[in-house]
Short mmCIF file of C-alpha atoms and ligand atoms in Angstrom, two decimals:
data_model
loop_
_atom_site.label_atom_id
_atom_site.label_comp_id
_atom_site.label_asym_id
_atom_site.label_seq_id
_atom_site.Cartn_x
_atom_site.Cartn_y
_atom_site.Cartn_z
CA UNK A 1 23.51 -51.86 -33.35
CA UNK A 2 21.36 -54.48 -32.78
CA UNK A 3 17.94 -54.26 -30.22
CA UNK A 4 19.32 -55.12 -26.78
CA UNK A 5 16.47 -55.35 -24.07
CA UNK A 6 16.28 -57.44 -22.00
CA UNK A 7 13.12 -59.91 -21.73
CA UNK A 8 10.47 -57.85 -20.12
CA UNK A 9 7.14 -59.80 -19.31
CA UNK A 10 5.00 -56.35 -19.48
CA UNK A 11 6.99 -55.06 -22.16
CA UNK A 12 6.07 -58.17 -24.25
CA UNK A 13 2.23 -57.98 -22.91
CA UNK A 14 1.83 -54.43 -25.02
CA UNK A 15 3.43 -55.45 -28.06
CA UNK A 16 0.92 -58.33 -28.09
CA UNK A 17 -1.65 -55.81 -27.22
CA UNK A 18 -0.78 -53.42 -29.76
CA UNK A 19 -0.78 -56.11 -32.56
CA UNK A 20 -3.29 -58.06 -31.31
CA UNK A 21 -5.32 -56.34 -34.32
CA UNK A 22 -3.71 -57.26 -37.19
CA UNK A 23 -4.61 -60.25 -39.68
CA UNK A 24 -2.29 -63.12 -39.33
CA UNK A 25 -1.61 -61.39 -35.93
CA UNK A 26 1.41 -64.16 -34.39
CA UNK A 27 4.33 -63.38 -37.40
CA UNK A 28 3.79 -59.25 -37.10
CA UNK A 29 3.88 -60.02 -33.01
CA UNK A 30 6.77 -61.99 -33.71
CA UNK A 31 8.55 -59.32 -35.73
CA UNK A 32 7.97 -56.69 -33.16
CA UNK A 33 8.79 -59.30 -30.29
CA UNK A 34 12.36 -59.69 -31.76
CA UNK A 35 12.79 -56.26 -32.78
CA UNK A 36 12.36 -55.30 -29.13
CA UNK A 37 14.24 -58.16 -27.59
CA UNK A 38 16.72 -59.26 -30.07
CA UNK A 39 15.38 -62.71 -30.05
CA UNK A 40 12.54 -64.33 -29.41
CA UNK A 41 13.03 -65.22 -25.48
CA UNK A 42 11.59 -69.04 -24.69
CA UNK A 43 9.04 -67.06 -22.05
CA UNK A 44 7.55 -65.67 -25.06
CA UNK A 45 6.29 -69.20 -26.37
CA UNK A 46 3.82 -69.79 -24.00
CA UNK A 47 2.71 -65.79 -23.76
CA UNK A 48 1.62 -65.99 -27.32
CA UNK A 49 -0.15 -69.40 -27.05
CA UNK A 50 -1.93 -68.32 -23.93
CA UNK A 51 -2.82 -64.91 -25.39
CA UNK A 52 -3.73 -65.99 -28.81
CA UNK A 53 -5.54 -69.10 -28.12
CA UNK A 54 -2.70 -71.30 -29.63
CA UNK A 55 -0.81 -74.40 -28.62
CA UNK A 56 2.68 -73.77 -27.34
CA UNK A 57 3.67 -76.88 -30.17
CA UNK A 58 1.74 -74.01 -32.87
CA UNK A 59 4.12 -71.15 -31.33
CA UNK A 60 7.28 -73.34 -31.72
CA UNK A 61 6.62 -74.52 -34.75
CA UNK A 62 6.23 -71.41 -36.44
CA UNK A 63 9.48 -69.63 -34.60
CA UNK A 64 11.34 -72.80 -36.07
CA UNK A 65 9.98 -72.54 -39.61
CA UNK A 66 11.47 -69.04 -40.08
CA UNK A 67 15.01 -68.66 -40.16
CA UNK A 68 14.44 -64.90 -39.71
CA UNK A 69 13.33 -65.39 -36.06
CA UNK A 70 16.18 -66.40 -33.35
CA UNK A 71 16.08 -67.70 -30.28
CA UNK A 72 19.52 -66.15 -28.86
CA UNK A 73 20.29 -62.60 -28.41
CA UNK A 74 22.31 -61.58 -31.20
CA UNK A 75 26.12 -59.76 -31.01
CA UNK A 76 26.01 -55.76 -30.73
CA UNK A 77 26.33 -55.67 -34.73
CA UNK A 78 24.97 -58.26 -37.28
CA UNK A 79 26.82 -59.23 -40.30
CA UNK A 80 25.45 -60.62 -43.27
CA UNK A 81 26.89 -61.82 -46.15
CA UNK A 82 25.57 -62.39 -49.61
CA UNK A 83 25.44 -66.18 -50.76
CA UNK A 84 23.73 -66.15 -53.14
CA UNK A 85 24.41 -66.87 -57.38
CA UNK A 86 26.37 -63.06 -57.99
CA UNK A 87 28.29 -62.87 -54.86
CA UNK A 88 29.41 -66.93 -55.40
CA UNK A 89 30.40 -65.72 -59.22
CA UNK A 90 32.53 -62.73 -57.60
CA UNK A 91 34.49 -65.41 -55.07
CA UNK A 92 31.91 -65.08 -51.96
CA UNK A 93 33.35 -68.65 -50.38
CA UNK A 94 36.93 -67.05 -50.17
CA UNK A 95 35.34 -64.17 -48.12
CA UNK A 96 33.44 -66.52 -46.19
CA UNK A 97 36.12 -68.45 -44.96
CA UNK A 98 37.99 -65.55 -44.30
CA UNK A 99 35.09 -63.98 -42.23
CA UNK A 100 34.59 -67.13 -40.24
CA UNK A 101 39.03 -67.51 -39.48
CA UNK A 102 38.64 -63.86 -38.46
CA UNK A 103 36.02 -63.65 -36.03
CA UNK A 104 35.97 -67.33 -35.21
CA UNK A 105 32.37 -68.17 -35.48
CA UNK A 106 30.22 -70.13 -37.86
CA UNK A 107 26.94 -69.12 -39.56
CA UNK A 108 24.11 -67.84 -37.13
CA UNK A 109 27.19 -67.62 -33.92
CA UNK A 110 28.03 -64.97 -32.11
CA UNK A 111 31.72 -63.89 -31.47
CA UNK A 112 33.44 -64.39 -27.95
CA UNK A 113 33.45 -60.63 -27.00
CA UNK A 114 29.56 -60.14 -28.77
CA UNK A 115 30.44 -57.80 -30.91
CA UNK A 116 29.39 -59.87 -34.48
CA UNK A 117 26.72 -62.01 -35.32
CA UNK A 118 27.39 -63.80 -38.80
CA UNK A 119 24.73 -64.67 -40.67
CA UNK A 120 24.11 -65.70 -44.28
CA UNK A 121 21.62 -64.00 -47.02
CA UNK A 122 20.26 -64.71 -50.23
CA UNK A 123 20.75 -61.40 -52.26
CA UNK A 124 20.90 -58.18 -50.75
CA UNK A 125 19.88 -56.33 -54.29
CA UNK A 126 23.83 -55.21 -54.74
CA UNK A 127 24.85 -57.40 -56.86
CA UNK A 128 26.37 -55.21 -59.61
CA UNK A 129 28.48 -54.60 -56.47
CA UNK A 130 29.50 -58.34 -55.70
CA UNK A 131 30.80 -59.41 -53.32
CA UNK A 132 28.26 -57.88 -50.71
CA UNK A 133 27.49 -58.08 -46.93
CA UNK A 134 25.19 -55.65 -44.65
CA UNK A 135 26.80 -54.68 -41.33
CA UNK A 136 23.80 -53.50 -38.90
CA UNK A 137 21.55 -51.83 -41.83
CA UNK A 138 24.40 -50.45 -43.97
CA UNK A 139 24.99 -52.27 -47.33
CA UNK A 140 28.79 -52.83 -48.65
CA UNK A 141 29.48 -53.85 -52.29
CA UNK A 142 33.04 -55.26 -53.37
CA UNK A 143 33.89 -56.53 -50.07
CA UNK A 144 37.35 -57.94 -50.30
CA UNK A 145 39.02 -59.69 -47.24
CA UNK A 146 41.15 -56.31 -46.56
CA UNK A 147 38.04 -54.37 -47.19
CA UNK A 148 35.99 -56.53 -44.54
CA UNK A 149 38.66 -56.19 -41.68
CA UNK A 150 38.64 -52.02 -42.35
CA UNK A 151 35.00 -52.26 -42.21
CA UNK A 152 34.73 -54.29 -38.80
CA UNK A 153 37.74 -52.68 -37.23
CA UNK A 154 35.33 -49.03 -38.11
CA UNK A 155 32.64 -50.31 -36.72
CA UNK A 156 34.19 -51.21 -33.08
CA UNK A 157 35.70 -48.22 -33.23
CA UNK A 158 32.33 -45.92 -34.09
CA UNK A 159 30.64 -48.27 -31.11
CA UNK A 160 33.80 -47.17 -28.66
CA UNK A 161 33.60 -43.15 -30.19
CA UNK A 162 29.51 -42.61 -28.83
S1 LIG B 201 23.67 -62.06 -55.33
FE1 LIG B 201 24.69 -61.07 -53.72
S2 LIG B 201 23.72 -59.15 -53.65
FE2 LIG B 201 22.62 -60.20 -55.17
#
């Protein structure tokens, strides 16, 4: 499941605090920022450029430059699917366009109920074991249209079980 907490001001203040340390100190804030929150939150901008001497236009820029960092909270569960040179070899388009007909989002949307985030990847070391997507932090190999549906049907149902 992915981090769901909501923006906390305080909350945000010591994880700045606690990383203030560290070289290169506004990507591992970053990291920890989203990890906590989901996303980076727009109140966060102008935290880190007041509390590490930074234009807000610095903050931004670098939250844009990295894919990795998002600026919406994510679905309960992420999904993310291999495009890269195996996966396309071992028809990772056709699962694609499955995916996206199934849970009727795009690339980097999240589904009506929440429950999926799709995002793409660039090699998730499986591919021997191509086609492959990562739901949450488990990796699946040979992911076949039937194979996806068992696998997202599972994990509503796990979510609904705890
Ligand atoms: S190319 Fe898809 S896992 Fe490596």
């Amino acid at each position: 499941m992915n981090a769901r907490s909501p923006w906390n001001a305080e909350r945000a203040a010591a994880i700045v605090e606690a990383n203030r340390h560290l070289r290169g100190n506004l990507l591992p804030i970053l990291h920890a920022l989203q990890e906590e929150f989901g996303c980076i939150d727009e109140d966060a901008v102008p935290l880190l450029a007041s509390e590490l001497n930074l234009s807000r236009a610095d903050v931004h820029g670098v939250v844009s430059f990295y894919h990795e960092f998002r600026r919406t909270r994510p679905g309960r569960h992420t999904i993310k699917v291999c495009r890269a040179e195996a996966c396309q070899s071992m028809n990772a388009d056709g699962l694609i366009d499955h995916i996206r007909r199934r849970l009727k989002v795009n690339f980097h949307e999240t589904t009506a109920d929440d429950a999926f985030t799709l995002e793409p990847v660039f090699c998730l070391g499986n591919c021997a074991l191509a086609p492959a997507m990562m739901v949450d932090e488990t990796l699946h190999g040979r992911v076949s249209p039937g194979r996806f549906d068992s696998i997202a049907a599972s994990t509503l149902a796990a979510e609904a079980a705890r």
